[in-house]
């Protein structure tokens, strides 16, 4: 029996999903798989696990997967609180951290975590129920999990250890799961939760600002706040940097003195005020225990961050003496309580959005996509929607990736608008015209169709799914993408091409069913991309392993340097940026080493940076002083630990450990490291275009790759920019101003 507090019970009764408890539990009893659709905020995530618990499904663990870390952590806390149970019983597990115990009965986790568990125990015997949440987001792991579970559930039932599968979606568009004979022979029942959604009036802009939509969002929010009756405002932007910049502008326009009414420790607040007055640059405060690293694909909208990486408490208080204030006169008469919300925000900061704003203020949450369906913020009456999302795009042929801000889909825009009508009728202000909306695609595409799949293919082969083409994907990746993945894995030695018979049809089939090799199994146990996994698998030679681990961690985390090329708001800031750029350039030169090390290029710089930072104790100050992103460095530290464990598990005799005082590699080791890097990045080879071949000026200093017609370049900040070696391998190509190779290392011509 669950002993809930009266106020919790009262709040629960208002949730639409409560009305469907009987229907849902009956469907679950009678069917192995059930689909539940209900508007965001109807109570699916917080209540359905409780229904199952109370109906006696906690003989094993009730597992719930979330595509976003934010949701896994925050929902586990919420459900524990609602049920009046300890976090030993209602727990979470995300990539590097969790609070799961032997007593855990309800476990929230990211979808990647469950996939890893399936690798250890295909039948998931510790679980009695799996709930796949936010299935409408169509994240890659969610799709794969549904495919796998469509097989696991019948197997479990056949074995007499029954298991239930629930798929939950915020939209009614679930045909990819239900009308899919390959997936479920008998279509699972779909239960619709009718949410009491209040009408939302949608206002389109007459024109569509193409450039400065953050500025437009600022104007609109100011107008709403000045002219319209009380009610929270939720602004949708595309990334962390914009979120912070808008938060800052709004706080300056409508200052709200922190600590005045808030239930924070006032002495702490006064201290902060004093600190702010002294105008010393303050360092971000990050609680290591609350730090969480990214699963492979999550939080892309935060990836390019750099500006205001951490919320700088002091500068938020620093009202009034900044020249950039001039644009809007600060109006302290109507305080606005402004909060940011995005995937990488620390949990205690995230939790603020659920609390009522201080009396006499209006709540304004500036968010990325997280607020679209994962988290429901109470009391929102106005939504301001920029209509865009930031996504990582991959070129299917070349693998070139780039971040692009694109229009969202109509379905997403409507989800965003819906956030305004949760508690009373609301308004949604779209910063684009109705004509532009008409051109949006109806739905967002499943992620699996938009990215390379070599990591997924390797994971599946490790699960002994040899014919990945036959896998019951809710939406299948293209045959082209699957062939490319198998070919890459064959070239890395992870798969073996079966003997060829010569007949074209069979050849084609064989290409898509290569069995996994022992090397492939070892690679699959490392939680990094197959190219890097290969490096780890070969890292044993010449005592190079600790370097390979550090390097792979740095390459996986990406963006280890701060973006110092960002536009500066003030002259003061601008001169500081110039100084810091100079310092970073100097440090890069130092980290690049000398002699043989130089040829390892950008990878040596990364290794040097990781080594130096760790030597200095990985402090925020060291990072700030040397142009490194503190968050990235902490993530690298964690990943190094995790990779070290993984390598020791596969190969105990190497007994590698994380050495905080890692000395730079010897010349001999550098040679060895370059070979190891080449084995992983062999298909990322580029050759400098010979001077006599440069007919077209666009090829000057360009490199030719195997797959592209156009040249690629070494970036001016690269350690090899001046050397321009004849052959290089690169980590990835990013399209920014030009096609630039990143993570470049020189290869000896033979
Ligand atoms: P759904 O999964 O259907 O979108 P949820 O179960 O996430 O719905 O949310 C149900 C309700 O619980 C919402 O009104 C939401 O605001 C509230 N809620 C969720 N998390 C918290 C929290 N940490 N604190 C207070 N209220 C919360
Ligand atoms: Mg939910």
XYZ file of C-alpha atoms and ligand atoms in Angstrom:
778
model
C 0.000 0.000 0.000
C 1.211 3.444 -0.861
C 0.952 6.136 1.768
C 0.732 9.434 -0.040
C 0.534 12.866 1.514
C -2.941 14.420 1.247
C -1.769 17.345 -0.903
C -0.070 14.937 -3.315
C -3.185 12.805 -3.510
C -5.260 15.884 -4.262
C -2.931 16.967 -7.085
C -2.939 13.447 -8.530
C -6.710 13.337 -8.716
C -6.645 16.301 -11.058
C -4.520 14.449 -13.605
C -6.480 13.092 -16.592
C -4.610 9.796 -16.575
C -6.115 8.933 -13.166
C -9.532 8.601 -14.815
C -8.133 5.876 -17.042
C -6.400 3.828 -14.355
C -8.923 0.945 -14.556
C -8.881 0.865 -18.348
C -5.107 0.934 -18.489
C -4.611 -1.781 -15.890
C -7.196 -4.009 -17.508
C -5.505 -3.649 -20.885
C -2.149 -4.423 -19.299
C -3.542 -7.529 -17.648
C -4.948 -8.819 -20.903
C -2.240 -7.849 -23.378
C 1.516 -8.271 -23.441
C 1.959 -4.846 -25.053
C -0.118 -1.709 -24.620
C 0.220 1.756 -26.144
C -0.864 4.804 -24.141
C -1.346 8.181 -25.819
C -1.945 11.318 -23.823
C -1.168 15.000 -24.031
C 1.931 16.226 -22.261
C 1.057 16.897 -18.661
C -1.740 14.346 -18.489
C 0.281 12.364 -15.944
C 1.650 9.420 -17.960
C 5.220 9.484 -16.744
C 4.547 10.145 -13.077
C 1.389 8.051 -12.644
C 1.556 4.929 -14.823
C 4.536 3.482 -12.904
C 2.546 4.014 -9.706
C -0.496 2.210 -11.167
C 1.686 -0.764 -11.979
C 3.312 -0.738 -8.568
C -0.022 -0.674 -6.809
C -1.465 -3.392 -9.029
C 1.268 -5.759 -7.916
C 3.680 -5.586 -10.854
C 6.643 -4.859 -8.606
C 7.638 -8.511 -8.205
C 10.485 -7.530 -10.526
C 11.629 -4.026 -11.375
C 9.313 -1.647 -13.197
C 11.648 0.003 -15.683
C 10.897 3.289 -17.473
C 13.106 4.615 -20.246
C 13.427 8.276 -21.171
C 15.239 9.665 -24.173
C 16.490 12.566 -22.059
C 18.590 12.430 -18.944
C 16.772 15.426 -17.499
C 13.524 13.501 -17.472
C 14.996 10.308 -15.981
C 16.476 12.136 -13.003
C 13.680 14.582 -12.383
C 10.848 12.055 -12.794
C 12.452 9.525 -10.436
C 12.638 12.190 -7.746
C 9.086 13.275 -8.352
C 7.647 9.752 -8.226
C 9.596 8.914 -5.062
C 8.163 12.020 -3.481
C 4.602 11.304 -4.628
C 4.755 7.744 -3.325
C 6.444 8.780 -0.139
C 9.168 6.231 -0.821
C 12.916 6.546 -0.594
C 15.122 6.946 -3.659
C 16.442 3.511 -2.759
C 13.112 2.199 -4.046
C 12.312 4.715 -6.770
C 15.645 5.286 -8.427
C 17.328 6.361 -11.634
C 20.294 5.304 -13.729
C 21.867 7.450 -16.413
C 25.150 6.923 -18.170
C 27.586 7.647 -15.374
C 25.460 7.836 -12.336
C 22.429 6.630 -10.520
C 21.022 5.684 -7.144
C 19.757 2.188 -7.895
C 19.922 -0.262 -4.976
C 18.893 -3.864 -4.359
C 15.585 -2.491 -3.105
C 14.814 -0.573 -6.285
C 11.324 -1.308 -7.561
C 10.794 1.566 -9.981
C 13.751 2.508 -12.100
C 13.920 5.475 -14.457
C 16.747 5.311 -16.949
C 17.875 6.675 -20.264
C 17.110 4.436 -23.212
C 20.834 3.848 -23.829
C 21.172 2.336 -20.361
C 18.478 -0.255 -21.032
C 20.039 -1.165 -24.372
C 23.317 -1.893 -22.569
C 21.445 -4.063 -20.080
C 19.872 -6.074 -22.878
C 23.396 -6.883 -23.993
C 24.115 -8.390 -20.604
C 20.793 -10.176 -20.195
C 18.729 -10.452 -23.339
C 15.606 -11.495 -21.448
C 15.826 -8.641 -18.942
C 14.885 -11.092 -16.227
C 15.069 -8.608 -13.389
C 12.256 -6.575 -14.900
C 8.569 -7.339 -14.714
C 7.508 -4.360 -16.825
C 9.251 -2.050 -19.247
C 7.704 1.303 -20.092
C 9.110 3.077 -23.115
C 8.274 6.734 -22.517
C 8.229 9.603 -25.017
C 8.030 7.155 -27.906
C 6.766 9.962 -30.156
C 10.226 11.530 -30.022
C 11.438 8.616 -32.109
C 14.928 8.701 -30.698
C 17.207 6.028 -32.127
C 17.473 4.007 -28.945
C 13.751 4.162 -28.303
C 13.071 2.759 -31.756
C 15.588 -0.032 -31.315
C 14.306 -0.893 -27.852
C 10.766 -1.244 -29.142
C 12.059 -3.533 -31.883
C 13.983 -5.662 -29.391
C 11.210 -5.752 -26.823
C 8.700 -6.868 -29.451
C 10.788 -10.073 -29.470
C 11.768 -10.234 -25.795
C 8.216 -10.013 -24.419
C 6.866 -13.096 -26.281
C 10.046 -14.998 -25.406
C 9.588 -14.227 -21.734
C 5.944 -15.247 -21.844
C 6.868 -18.498 -23.572
C 9.399 -19.220 -20.850
C 6.800 -18.694 -18.172
C 8.393 -15.565 -16.734
C 5.888 -13.055 -18.053
C 6.705 -9.466 -18.791
C 4.698 -6.461 -19.924
C 5.599 -3.722 -22.360
C 4.005 -0.274 -22.308
C 4.739 2.310 -24.965
C 3.776 5.879 -24.080
C 3.440 8.739 -26.519
C 2.402 12.373 -26.281
C 0.872 12.256 -29.752
C -1.659 10.045 -31.430
C 0.688 9.264 -34.221
C 1.605 5.726 -33.249
C 0.921 3.772 -36.475
C 4.623 3.074 -36.907
C 4.337 0.926 -33.788
C 0.797 -0.415 -34.057
C 0.262 -0.965 -37.788
C 3.549 -2.727 -38.280
C 3.220 -6.464 -38.883
C 6.958 -6.980 -38.565
C 6.908 -5.474 -35.104
C 3.700 -6.752 -33.515
C 1.733 -9.441 -35.310
C -1.358 -8.601 -33.247
C -1.618 -4.832 -33.048
C -1.405 -3.701 -29.412
C -4.412 -1.835 -28.002
C -4.111 1.957 -27.940
C -5.496 3.756 -24.905
C -6.172 7.450 -25.320
C -6.072 9.680 -22.310
C -8.326 12.662 -22.799
C -6.571 15.629 -21.381
C -8.591 18.591 -20.278
C -6.808 20.928 -22.577
C -8.000 24.532 -22.527
C -8.255 26.438 -25.775
C -5.079 28.157 -26.906
C -5.359 31.133 -29.226
C -2.570 31.056 -31.754
C -1.188 34.387 -32.992
C 1.041 34.354 -36.027
C 3.505 37.088 -36.847
C 2.795 39.032 -40.005
C 6.382 38.655 -41.090
C 9.013 36.126 -40.266
C 12.331 37.376 -38.900
C 15.019 35.368 -40.622
C 17.984 36.358 -38.522
C 17.433 37.666 -35.060
C 14.658 35.510 -33.677
C 16.116 35.811 -30.163
C 15.672 39.587 -30.417
C 12.130 39.079 -31.646
C 11.447 36.714 -28.761
C 12.767 39.376 -26.395
C 10.448 42.059 -27.793
C 7.443 39.745 -27.689
C 8.122 38.612 -24.127
C 8.515 42.225 -22.934
C 5.219 43.117 -24.578
C 3.377 40.208 -23.008
C 4.810 40.992 -19.619
C 3.923 44.694 -19.832
C 0.459 44.417 -21.328
C -1.133 41.080 -20.504
C -2.772 39.704 -17.349
C -0.874 37.412 -14.961
C 0.238 33.956 -16.084
C 3.569 32.281 -16.752
C 5.461 32.766 -20.024
C 7.313 29.928 -21.716
C 9.717 30.834 -24.527
C 11.041 28.188 -26.916
C 14.495 28.825 -28.364
C 16.926 26.451 -30.039
C 20.017 26.206 -27.849
C 21.663 26.798 -24.540
C 23.581 29.882 -25.641
C 20.442 31.673 -26.840
C 18.586 30.630 -23.719
C 21.203 32.292 -21.557
C 21.429 35.386 -23.670
C 17.668 35.923 -23.570
C 17.569 35.233 -19.820
C 20.171 37.926 -19.306
C 18.368 40.499 -21.411
C 15.061 39.844 -19.711
C 16.586 40.060 -16.251
C 18.088 43.391 -17.132
C 14.820 44.700 -18.500
C 12.729 43.558 -15.541
C 15.086 43.211 -12.632
C 14.047 40.995 -9.833
C 16.102 41.066 -6.653
C 16.941 37.551 -5.774
C 16.502 36.684 -2.148
C 13.835 39.315 -1.539
C 11.067 36.767 -1.268
C 12.731 33.564 -2.218
C 13.232 30.974 0.425
C 16.958 30.862 -0.070
C 19.522 31.298 2.609
C 19.739 35.073 2.856
C 23.244 35.267 4.214
C 24.337 33.328 1.154
C 22.447 35.789 -0.996
C 23.991 38.806 0.664
C 27.376 37.273 0.187
C 26.674 36.867 -3.487
C 25.495 40.449 -3.737
C 28.693 41.656 -2.153
C 30.687 39.538 -4.504
C 28.815 40.925 -7.456
C 29.468 44.482 -6.287
C 33.184 43.883 -6.155
C 32.898 43.033 -9.834
C 35.364 40.202 -9.666
C 34.734 37.690 -12.374
C 33.178 34.785 -10.545
C 33.666 31.170 -11.473
C 30.835 28.857 -12.264
C 29.924 26.717 -9.316
C 29.421 23.158 -10.345
C 28.544 20.383 -8.018
C 30.379 17.327 -9.255
C 27.781 14.999 -7.819
C 25.105 16.646 -9.799
C 27.052 16.685 -12.965
C 25.856 14.311 -15.588
C 27.457 13.495 -18.884
C 25.774 13.065 -22.195
C 24.691 9.845 -23.769
C 25.991 9.699 -27.301
C 23.293 11.675 -29.040
C 21.517 13.482 -26.330
C 21.634 17.182 -25.779
C 22.847 18.114 -29.224
C 21.045 21.373 -28.762
C 23.540 22.092 -26.002
C 26.621 20.908 -27.794
C 27.704 24.068 -29.417
C 27.416 25.913 -26.197
C 30.195 28.117 -25.108
C 28.571 31.333 -24.185
C 27.509 31.359 -20.568
C 28.096 27.663 -20.262
C 27.174 27.798 -16.657
C 24.761 30.170 -15.183
C 26.892 32.839 -13.710
C 25.041 33.801 -10.574
C 27.026 36.932 -9.961
C 26.479 38.428 -13.355
C 22.762 37.842 -13.025
C 22.764 40.122 -10.044
C 24.941 42.577 -11.728
C 22.149 44.853 -12.763
C 22.391 48.392 -13.896
C 26.051 49.079 -14.445
C 26.393 47.386 -17.778
C 26.342 49.652 -20.847
C 24.390 47.065 -22.872
C 21.461 47.886 -20.624
C 20.879 50.987 -22.646
C 18.709 49.129 -25.160
C 15.801 48.775 -22.734
C 15.263 50.806 -19.640
C 15.189 48.588 -16.615
C 11.705 48.521 -15.162
C 11.845 47.183 -11.621
C 8.173 47.875 -10.996
C 7.060 44.613 -12.557
C 9.620 41.966 -11.679
C 9.966 38.955 -13.946
C 11.268 35.719 -12.472
C 13.360 34.370 -15.332
C 14.587 30.757 -15.382
C 16.535 28.868 -18.043
C 15.739 25.236 -18.896
C 17.778 22.912 -21.102
C 19.149 19.373 -21.082
C 22.499 20.036 -19.482
C 21.249 22.265 -16.721
C 22.086 20.975 -13.246
C 19.128 19.149 -11.660
C 18.700 21.577 -8.760
C 18.443 24.413 -11.275
C 15.921 22.448 -13.317
C 13.801 21.767 -10.265
C 13.207 25.515 -9.866
C 10.734 25.585 -12.754
C 8.321 23.373 -10.842
C 8.175 25.665 -7.824
C 5.785 28.605 -7.746
C 7.540 31.897 -8.562
C 8.155 34.294 -5.652
C 5.028 36.275 -4.770
C 4.506 39.389 -6.830
C 6.528 38.150 -9.764
C 5.652 36.549 -13.064
C 7.359 33.304 -14.058
C 9.183 33.264 -17.373
C 10.927 30.066 -18.462
C 13.272 30.259 -21.431
C 13.723 26.737 -22.722
C 14.983 24.528 -25.491
C 12.992 21.619 -26.833
C 13.073 19.909 -23.416
C 9.919 21.767 -22.436
C 8.056 20.551 -25.518
C 6.984 17.189 -24.095
C 9.468 15.902 -21.489
C 8.711 18.311 -18.672
C 5.434 20.068 -17.893
C 5.868 23.459 -16.287
C 2.916 24.518 -14.155
C 1.090 27.791 -14.597
C 2.060 28.633 -18.176
C -0.463 30.861 -19.952
C 1.670 32.332 -22.728
C 3.975 30.545 -25.115
C 6.436 32.335 -27.383
C 7.624 29.981 -30.117
C 10.575 30.753 -32.390
C 9.460 27.839 -34.576
C 12.940 26.406 -34.930
C 15.060 23.545 -33.621
C 18.761 22.916 -33.632
C 19.672 19.545 -35.051
C 22.783 17.754 -36.024
C 22.718 16.817 -39.691
C 24.810 14.158 -41.330
C 25.535 13.841 -44.971
C 24.608 10.288 -45.734
C 27.428 9.686 -48.164
C 30.314 11.592 -46.672
C 29.391 11.525 -43.002
C 30.031 15.270 -42.847
C 28.100 16.666 -39.939
C 26.860 20.115 -39.182
C 24.555 21.782 -36.743
C 21.704 23.501 -38.422
C 18.823 25.468 -37.144
C 15.755 24.484 -39.117
C 12.021 24.919 -38.931
C 10.349 22.510 -36.599
C 7.372 20.363 -37.684
C 3.718 21.316 -37.429
C 3.229 18.600 -34.842
C 6.009 20.028 -32.669
C 4.765 23.595 -33.050
C 1.331 22.444 -31.914
C 2.845 20.638 -28.933
C 4.599 23.849 -27.974
C 1.373 25.847 -28.302
C -0.414 23.269 -26.150
C 1.867 24.130 -23.209
C -0.143 27.364 -22.825
C -3.469 25.651 -22.173
C -2.762 23.363 -19.263
C -4.498 25.247 -16.463
C -6.641 27.870 -18.209
C -7.169 29.232 -21.703
C -3.876 30.550 -23.080
C -2.114 32.239 -25.966
C 0.680 31.146 -28.234
C 2.732 33.744 -30.094
C 4.456 32.287 -33.100
C 7.388 34.319 -34.337
C 6.622 33.359 -37.921
C 3.784 33.771 -40.370
C 0.978 31.328 -41.021
C 2.306 30.856 -44.556
C 5.645 29.700 -43.166
C 3.825 27.354 -40.782
C 1.972 25.900 -43.754
C 5.308 24.918 -45.246
C 6.504 23.045 -42.149
C 6.594 19.271 -42.496
C 3.687 17.633 -40.716
C 5.804 15.495 -38.385
C 9.444 15.252 -37.437
C 11.316 12.362 -39.035
C 12.480 9.430 -36.958
C 16.066 10.112 -35.949
C 17.265 6.716 -37.123
C 16.698 7.720 -40.745
C 18.904 10.777 -40.355
C 22.204 9.539 -38.986
C 24.930 6.947 -39.590
C 24.151 3.628 -37.961
C 27.485 1.807 -37.594
C 27.298 1.929 -33.793
C 23.793 0.467 -33.786
C 24.702 -2.226 -36.284
C 27.674 -3.262 -34.146
C 25.486 -3.395 -31.025
C 22.934 -5.537 -32.826
C 25.533 -7.922 -34.186
C 26.785 -8.267 -30.649
C 23.239 -9.312 -29.737
C 23.636 -11.973 -32.461
C 21.239 -10.251 -34.816
C 23.210 -11.012 -37.955
C 20.675 -9.890 -40.506
C 20.138 -6.346 -39.354
C 17.975 -5.656 -42.445
C 15.411 -8.044 -41.048
C 15.283 -6.342 -37.680
C 11.785 -5.080 -36.819
C 12.595 -1.387 -36.837
C 9.565 0.859 -36.296
C 11.100 2.828 -39.172
C 13.996 1.205 -40.958
C 17.196 3.088 -41.796
C 17.869 3.144 -45.537
C 19.482 0.065 -47.083
C 22.251 2.408 -48.172
C 23.002 3.407 -44.583
C 22.986 -0.218 -43.459
C 25.396 -1.283 -46.207
C 27.725 1.630 -45.398
C 27.702 0.620 -41.738
C 28.523 -3.027 -42.444
C 31.302 -2.019 -44.790
C 32.900 0.260 -42.258
C 32.674 -2.440 -39.594
C 34.240 -4.988 -41.952
C 37.076 -2.577 -42.656
C 37.600 -2.096 -38.924
C 37.732 -5.868 -38.457
C 34.624 -5.944 -36.283
C 32.691 -8.011 -38.818
C 33.802 -10.685 -41.221
C 32.660 -10.704 -44.795
C 31.301 -14.177 -45.555
C 32.981 -16.118 -48.421
C 31.725 -14.765 -51.724
C 29.875 -16.933 -54.176
C 29.898 -14.570 -57.082
C 26.207 -14.329 -57.683
C 25.242 -10.700 -57.424
C 22.069 -11.241 -55.479
C 23.797 -13.394 -52.898
C 26.692 -11.026 -52.718
C 24.332 -8.247 -51.852
C 22.662 -10.307 -49.193
C 26.016 -11.392 -47.800
C 27.056 -7.756 -47.487
C 24.178 -7.251 -45.124
C 24.719 -10.251 -42.894
C 28.374 -10.280 -41.949
C 28.946 -12.078 -38.632
C 30.729 -10.406 -35.745
C 34.382 -11.222 -34.971
C 35.994 -11.564 -31.523
C 37.507 -8.127 -32.072
C 34.010 -6.850 -32.839
C 32.725 -8.226 -29.546
C 35.470 -6.453 -27.640
C 34.703 -3.251 -29.543
C 30.995 -3.549 -28.797
C 31.726 -3.556 -25.080
C 33.252 -0.078 -25.251
C 30.688 2.713 -24.969
C 32.144 4.778 -27.815
C 31.817 4.937 -31.612
C 33.246 1.896 -33.452
C 36.199 3.850 -34.891
C 37.313 4.785 -31.379
C 36.480 1.356 -30.008
C 38.940 -0.067 -32.504
C 41.666 2.210 -31.157
C 40.939 1.020 -27.629
C 41.042 -2.593 -28.721
C 44.506 -2.060 -30.211
C 45.832 0.253 -27.533
C 47.749 -2.420 -25.641
C 50.944 -2.003 -27.610
C 53.910 -0.129 -26.197
C 52.155 0.886 -23.016
C 50.012 3.275 -24.972
C 46.713 2.361 -23.452
C 46.345 5.225 -21.009
C 47.015 7.697 -23.835
C 44.565 5.999 -26.148
C 41.911 6.090 -23.437
C 42.474 9.791 -22.762
C 42.433 10.533 -26.485
C 39.282 8.528 -27.184
C 37.567 10.201 -24.234
C 38.514 13.640 -25.571
C 37.397 12.786 -29.110
C 34.093 11.398 -27.865
C 33.281 14.376 -25.693
C 34.117 16.866 -28.476
C 34.335 20.660 -28.170
C 36.907 20.697 -25.421
C 37.945 24.271 -26.136
C 35.818 27.197 -25.275
C 34.391 29.177 -28.148
C 36.343 32.397 -27.828
C 35.321 33.695 -31.250
C 31.889 34.570 -30.022
C 30.700 38.132 -30.430
C 31.431 40.267 -27.403
C 28.703 42.387 -25.835
C 30.923 45.119 -24.479
C 34.352 46.553 -25.156
C 35.575 45.205 -21.875
C 34.395 41.729 -22.777
C 35.916 42.068 -26.201
C 39.381 42.854 -24.866
C 39.114 39.999 -22.381
C 38.226 37.640 -25.204
C 41.218 38.829 -27.206
C 43.490 38.133 -24.251
C 42.048 34.717 -23.694
C 42.331 33.834 -27.367
C 46.006 34.722 -27.278
C 46.477 32.606 -24.186
C 44.698 29.619 -25.750
C 46.825 29.888 -28.885
C 49.912 29.856 -26.722
C 48.697 26.857 -24.742
C 47.755 24.927 -27.870
C 51.310 25.416 -29.073
C 52.625 24.133 -25.772
C 50.319 21.128 -25.701
C 51.201 20.234 -29.298
C 54.638 19.297 -27.979
C 57.815 19.145 -29.973
C 59.560 16.929 -32.464
C 57.704 13.704 -33.140
C 54.699 14.802 -31.080
C 53.954 17.576 -33.550
C 52.844 15.025 -36.122
C 50.091 13.774 -33.898
C 48.722 17.256 -34.477
C 45.384 18.200 -32.948
C 45.178 14.873 -31.183
C 48.409 15.667 -29.350
C 46.921 19.032 -28.376
C 43.887 17.252 -26.937
C 46.075 14.788 -25.084
C 48.229 17.613 -23.728
C 45.181 19.575 -22.632
C 43.665 16.581 -20.851
C 46.984 15.774 -19.182
C 47.634 19.353 -18.069
C 44.107 19.844 -16.800
C 44.180 16.609 -14.816
C 47.602 17.494 -13.437
C 46.168 20.784 -12.195
C 43.343 18.911 -10.476
C 40.741 19.643 -13.163
C 39.579 22.872 -11.521
C 37.185 25.410 -13.017
C 39.926 28.007 -12.636
C 42.453 26.077 -14.671
C 39.872 25.596 -17.434
C 38.796 29.218 -17.421
C 42.405 30.416 -17.525
C 43.337 28.124 -20.375
C 40.325 28.288 -22.655
C 39.030 24.810 -21.848
C 35.392 23.989 -21.283
C 35.154 22.853 -17.685
C 32.096 20.709 -18.342
C 33.848 18.929 -21.173
C 36.893 18.267 -19.028
C 34.805 16.784 -16.225
C 32.984 14.620 -18.730
C 36.310 13.445 -20.144
C 37.465 12.563 -16.656
C 34.399 10.432 -16.105
C 34.614 8.799 -19.486
C 38.293 7.963 -18.878
C 37.258 6.166 -15.724
C 34.515 4.303 -17.490
C 36.703 3.324 -20.457
C 39.484 2.199 -18.137
C 37.064 -0.152 -16.402
C 35.752 -1.410 -19.723
C 39.254 -2.119 -21.037
C 40.241 -3.935 -17.843
C 37.080 -6.007 -18.061
C 37.914 -7.185 -21.587
C 41.603 -7.582 -20.962
C 42.432 -7.876 -17.249
C 46.139 -8.502 -17.821
C 46.746 -4.917 -18.989
C 45.710 -3.581 -15.568
C 45.465 -0.024 -16.839
C 44.518 2.770 -14.441
C 43.787 6.474 -14.697
C 46.983 8.262 -13.819
C 46.310 11.850 -12.755
C 49.980 12.629 -13.346
C 50.138 11.158 -16.831
C 53.519 12.061 -18.332
C 53.575 12.993 -22.013
C 54.108 10.038 -24.366
C 57.659 9.265 -25.488
C 58.648 9.680 -29.138
C 58.284 5.992 -29.621
C 54.845 6.002 -28.090
C 53.816 8.890 -30.330
C 54.714 6.829 -33.383
C 52.708 3.994 -31.973
C 49.760 6.287 -31.168
C 49.703 7.555 -34.736
C 49.472 3.995 -35.981
C 46.667 3.223 -33.598
C 44.800 6.360 -34.637
C 45.226 5.380 -38.281
C 43.671 1.955 -37.700
C 40.556 3.617 -36.348
C 40.361 6.547 -38.741
C 41.666 4.778 -41.836
C 38.601 5.703 -43.866
C 39.073 9.333 -42.875
C 42.189 9.829 -44.910
C 42.809 13.029 -46.845
C 45.615 13.978 -49.216
C 46.868 17.442 -49.826
C 46.251 18.688 -53.343
C 49.575 19.109 -55.076
C 50.513 22.654 -55.999
C 50.686 21.821 -59.694
C 47.150 20.426 -59.532
C 45.653 23.586 -58.172
C 43.827 24.813 -61.237
C 40.874 26.141 -59.386
C 41.786 28.660 -56.674
C 39.268 27.101 -54.335
C 41.601 24.118 -54.027
C 44.475 26.179 -52.595
C 45.708 24.447 -49.431
C 42.826 22.039 -49.848
C 42.751 18.314 -49.168
C 41.085 15.631 -51.223
C 39.074 12.930 -49.493
C 37.779 9.671 -50.920
C 34.130 10.566 -50.973
C 33.850 14.246 -51.730
C 34.221 16.216 -54.902
C 35.015 19.392 -53.035
C 38.132 20.157 -51.037
C 38.312 20.076 -47.246
C 40.645 22.216 -45.148
C 42.764 22.373 -42.058
C 41.378 24.975 -39.672
C 43.560 27.967 -38.780
C 43.484 26.919 -35.121
C 44.754 23.418 -35.958
C 48.247 22.403 -34.836
C 48.924 21.355 -38.437
C 47.689 24.530 -40.109
C 51.208 25.711 -40.916
C 52.704 22.280 -41.619
C 50.063 21.096 -44.103
C 51.329 17.458 -44.213
C 50.762 15.511 -47.392
C 48.539 12.854 -45.776
C 46.314 13.348 -42.776
C 43.524 11.541 -40.988
C 40.756 13.494 -39.365
C 38.204 12.882 -36.669
C 35.308 14.486 -38.495
C 34.460 17.093 -41.050
C 32.298 19.936 -39.883
C 30.771 22.329 -42.290
C 30.949 25.828 -40.881
C 32.291 28.710 -42.979
C 34.121 26.088 -45.044
C 34.483 22.325 -44.951
C 36.913 21.944 -42.084
C 38.549 18.785 -40.815
C 38.671 18.539 -37.053
C 41.013 16.473 -34.958
C 43.699 16.260 -37.649
C 46.756 14.057 -37.325
C 49.563 13.541 -39.878
C 50.159 10.214 -41.597
C 53.551 9.151 -42.898
C 53.570 8.729 -46.668
C 55.079 5.350 -47.574
P 3.093 13.430 -18.912
O 4.115 12.366 -18.765
O 1.758 12.895 -19.340
O 3.559 14.527 -19.789
P 3.759 14.033 -16.190
O 3.482 12.762 -15.475
O 5.162 14.324 -16.572
O 2.818 14.062 -17.479
O 3.245 15.274 -15.345
C 2.069 15.258 -14.581
C 2.022 16.483 -13.696
O 3.004 16.403 -12.685
C 2.249 17.796 -14.425
O 1.232 18.686 -14.060
C 3.585 18.284 -13.899
O 3.635 19.676 -13.817
C 3.668 17.631 -12.536
N 5.070 17.436 -12.150
C 5.961 16.680 -12.763
N 7.173 16.736 -12.151
C 7.007 17.567 -11.108
C 7.871 18.058 -10.067
N 9.144 17.689 -9.994
N 7.352 18.914 -9.177
C 6.061 19.287 -9.251
N 5.212 18.868 -10.188
C 5.660 18.023 -11.112
Mg 5.969 12.351 -19.742
